[in-house]
Coordinates of C-alpha atoms in Angstrom, one line a residue:
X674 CA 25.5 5.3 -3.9
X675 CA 28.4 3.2 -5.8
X676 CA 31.0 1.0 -4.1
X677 CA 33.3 -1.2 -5.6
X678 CA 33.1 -4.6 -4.8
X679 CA 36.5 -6.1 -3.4
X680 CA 36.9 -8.9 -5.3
X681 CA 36.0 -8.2 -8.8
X682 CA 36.5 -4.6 -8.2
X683 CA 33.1 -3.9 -10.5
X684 CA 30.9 -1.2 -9.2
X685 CA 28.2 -2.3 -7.0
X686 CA 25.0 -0.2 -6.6
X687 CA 23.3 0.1 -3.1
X688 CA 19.9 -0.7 -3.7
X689 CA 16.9 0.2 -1.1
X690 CA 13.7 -2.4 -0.2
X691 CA 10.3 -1.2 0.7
X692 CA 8.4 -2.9 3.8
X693 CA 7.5 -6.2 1.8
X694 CA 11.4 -6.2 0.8
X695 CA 11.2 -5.4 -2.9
X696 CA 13.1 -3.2 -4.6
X697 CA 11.9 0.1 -4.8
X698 CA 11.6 2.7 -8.1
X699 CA 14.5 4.4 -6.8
X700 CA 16.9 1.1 -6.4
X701 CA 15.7 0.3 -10.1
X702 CA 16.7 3.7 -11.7
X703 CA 19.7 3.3 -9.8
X704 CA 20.2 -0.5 -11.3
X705 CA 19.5 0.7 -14.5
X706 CA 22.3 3.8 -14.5
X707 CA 25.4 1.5 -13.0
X708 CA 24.1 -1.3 -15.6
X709 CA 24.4 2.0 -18.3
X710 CA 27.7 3.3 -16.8
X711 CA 29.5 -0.2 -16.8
X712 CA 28.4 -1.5 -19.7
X713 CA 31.3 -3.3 -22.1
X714 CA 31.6 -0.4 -25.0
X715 CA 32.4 -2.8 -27.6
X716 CA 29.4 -4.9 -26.6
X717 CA 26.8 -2.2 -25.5
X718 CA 23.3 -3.1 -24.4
X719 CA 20.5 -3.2 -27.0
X720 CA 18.3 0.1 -27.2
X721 CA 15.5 -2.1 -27.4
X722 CA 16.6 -3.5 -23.8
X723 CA 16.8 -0.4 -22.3
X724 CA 13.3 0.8 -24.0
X725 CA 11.9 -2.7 -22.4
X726 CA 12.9 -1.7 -19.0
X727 CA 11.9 2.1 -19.0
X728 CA 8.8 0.3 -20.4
X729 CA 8.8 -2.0 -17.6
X730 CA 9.4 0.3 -15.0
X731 CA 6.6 2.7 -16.1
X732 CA 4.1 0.0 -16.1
X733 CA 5.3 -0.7 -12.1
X734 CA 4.6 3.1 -11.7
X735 CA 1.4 3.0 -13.4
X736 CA 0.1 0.1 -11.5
X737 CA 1.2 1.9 -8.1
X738 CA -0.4 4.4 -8.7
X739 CA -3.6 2.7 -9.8
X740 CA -2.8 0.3 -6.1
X741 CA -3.2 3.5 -4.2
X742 CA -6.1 5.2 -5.8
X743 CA -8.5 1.9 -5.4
X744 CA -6.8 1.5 -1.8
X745 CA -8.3 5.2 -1.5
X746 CA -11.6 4.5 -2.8
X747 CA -11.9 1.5 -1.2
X748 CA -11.9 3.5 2.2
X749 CA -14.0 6.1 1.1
X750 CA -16.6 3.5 0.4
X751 CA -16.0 1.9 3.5
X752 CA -16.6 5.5 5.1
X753 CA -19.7 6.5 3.5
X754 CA -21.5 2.9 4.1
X755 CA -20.0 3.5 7.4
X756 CA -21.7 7.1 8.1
X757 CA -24.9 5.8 7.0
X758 CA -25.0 3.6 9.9
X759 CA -24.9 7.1 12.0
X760 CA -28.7 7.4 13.9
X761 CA -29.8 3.6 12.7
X762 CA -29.4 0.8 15.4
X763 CA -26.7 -1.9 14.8
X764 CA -26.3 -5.5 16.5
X765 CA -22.6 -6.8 17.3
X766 CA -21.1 -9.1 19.5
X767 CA -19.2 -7.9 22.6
X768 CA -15.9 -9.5 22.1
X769 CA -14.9 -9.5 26.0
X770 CA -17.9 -10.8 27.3
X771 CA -19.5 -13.4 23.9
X772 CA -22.6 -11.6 24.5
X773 CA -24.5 -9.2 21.2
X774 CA -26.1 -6.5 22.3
X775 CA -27.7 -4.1 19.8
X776 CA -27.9 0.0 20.2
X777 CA -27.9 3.2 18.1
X778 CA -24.9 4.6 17.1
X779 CA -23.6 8.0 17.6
X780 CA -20.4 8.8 16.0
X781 CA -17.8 6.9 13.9
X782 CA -14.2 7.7 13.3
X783 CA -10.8 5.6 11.9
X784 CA -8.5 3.9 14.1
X785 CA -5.4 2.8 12.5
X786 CA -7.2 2.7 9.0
X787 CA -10.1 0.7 11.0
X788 CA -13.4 2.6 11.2
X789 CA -14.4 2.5 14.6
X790 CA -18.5 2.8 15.6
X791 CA -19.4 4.6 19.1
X792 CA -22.6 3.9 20.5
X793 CA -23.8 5.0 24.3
X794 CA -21.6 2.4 25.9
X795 CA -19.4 0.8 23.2
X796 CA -16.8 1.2 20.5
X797 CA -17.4 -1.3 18.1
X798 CA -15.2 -2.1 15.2
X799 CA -16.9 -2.2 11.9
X800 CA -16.0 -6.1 11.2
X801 CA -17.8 -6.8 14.5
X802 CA -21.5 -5.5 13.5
X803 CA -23.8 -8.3 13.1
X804 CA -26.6 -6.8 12.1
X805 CA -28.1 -3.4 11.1
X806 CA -32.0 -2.0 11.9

């Protein structure tokens, strides 16, 4: 979306942040086409500008994508070396009581992206395991 700014009366792009509050890909194609649509025509900007941000912005893409796929992996290791815990006997410390206790686990599942280890009597999240037998 374009508004005019009051004062200069140049069109302003509306930009959109992500959660950490940087511009998105969107806000940055939308920079780039208000930069292309009010450029000066007698003194337009250098191809070779342009081609460095396309450049730029396909490198950010890239390296999103390559963010998410080791995020991605990094669970699924996380899982497996998680589901070979399934049968075997694992120590941890009880975090309301200070006390480790040690007992075979049952079952595992995620929990707001945390895997999460049921035994008999306790749910024990994976960072809390002391020890494995």
């Amino acid at each position: 979306m374009i508004t005019t700014n009051a004062a200069t009366s140049t069109p302003v792009a509306s930009t959109t942040t992500n959660s950490a509050g940087n511009l998105d890909k969107n806000a940055f194609l939308k920079l780039l086409i208000t930069e292309l649509k009010n450029q000066d025509p007698l003194n337009p900007m250098d191809d070779k500008d342009t081609i460095a941000q396309l450049a730029q912005f396909s490198s950010l893409e890239q390296m999103q994508s390559i963010n998410t796929n080791l995020q991605s992996s990094s669970q699924n290791s996380s899982l497996l070396n998680s589901a070979a815990m399934i049968g075997r006997t694992v120590s941890a410390m009880d975090t309301s009581t200070g006390l480790s206790f040690s007992e075979k686990v049952d079952s595992l599942w995620f929990d707001s992206g945390k895997i999460i280890l049921h035994t008999a009597n306790h749910e024990i999240p994976l960072e809390n395991i002391i020890g494995l037998s």
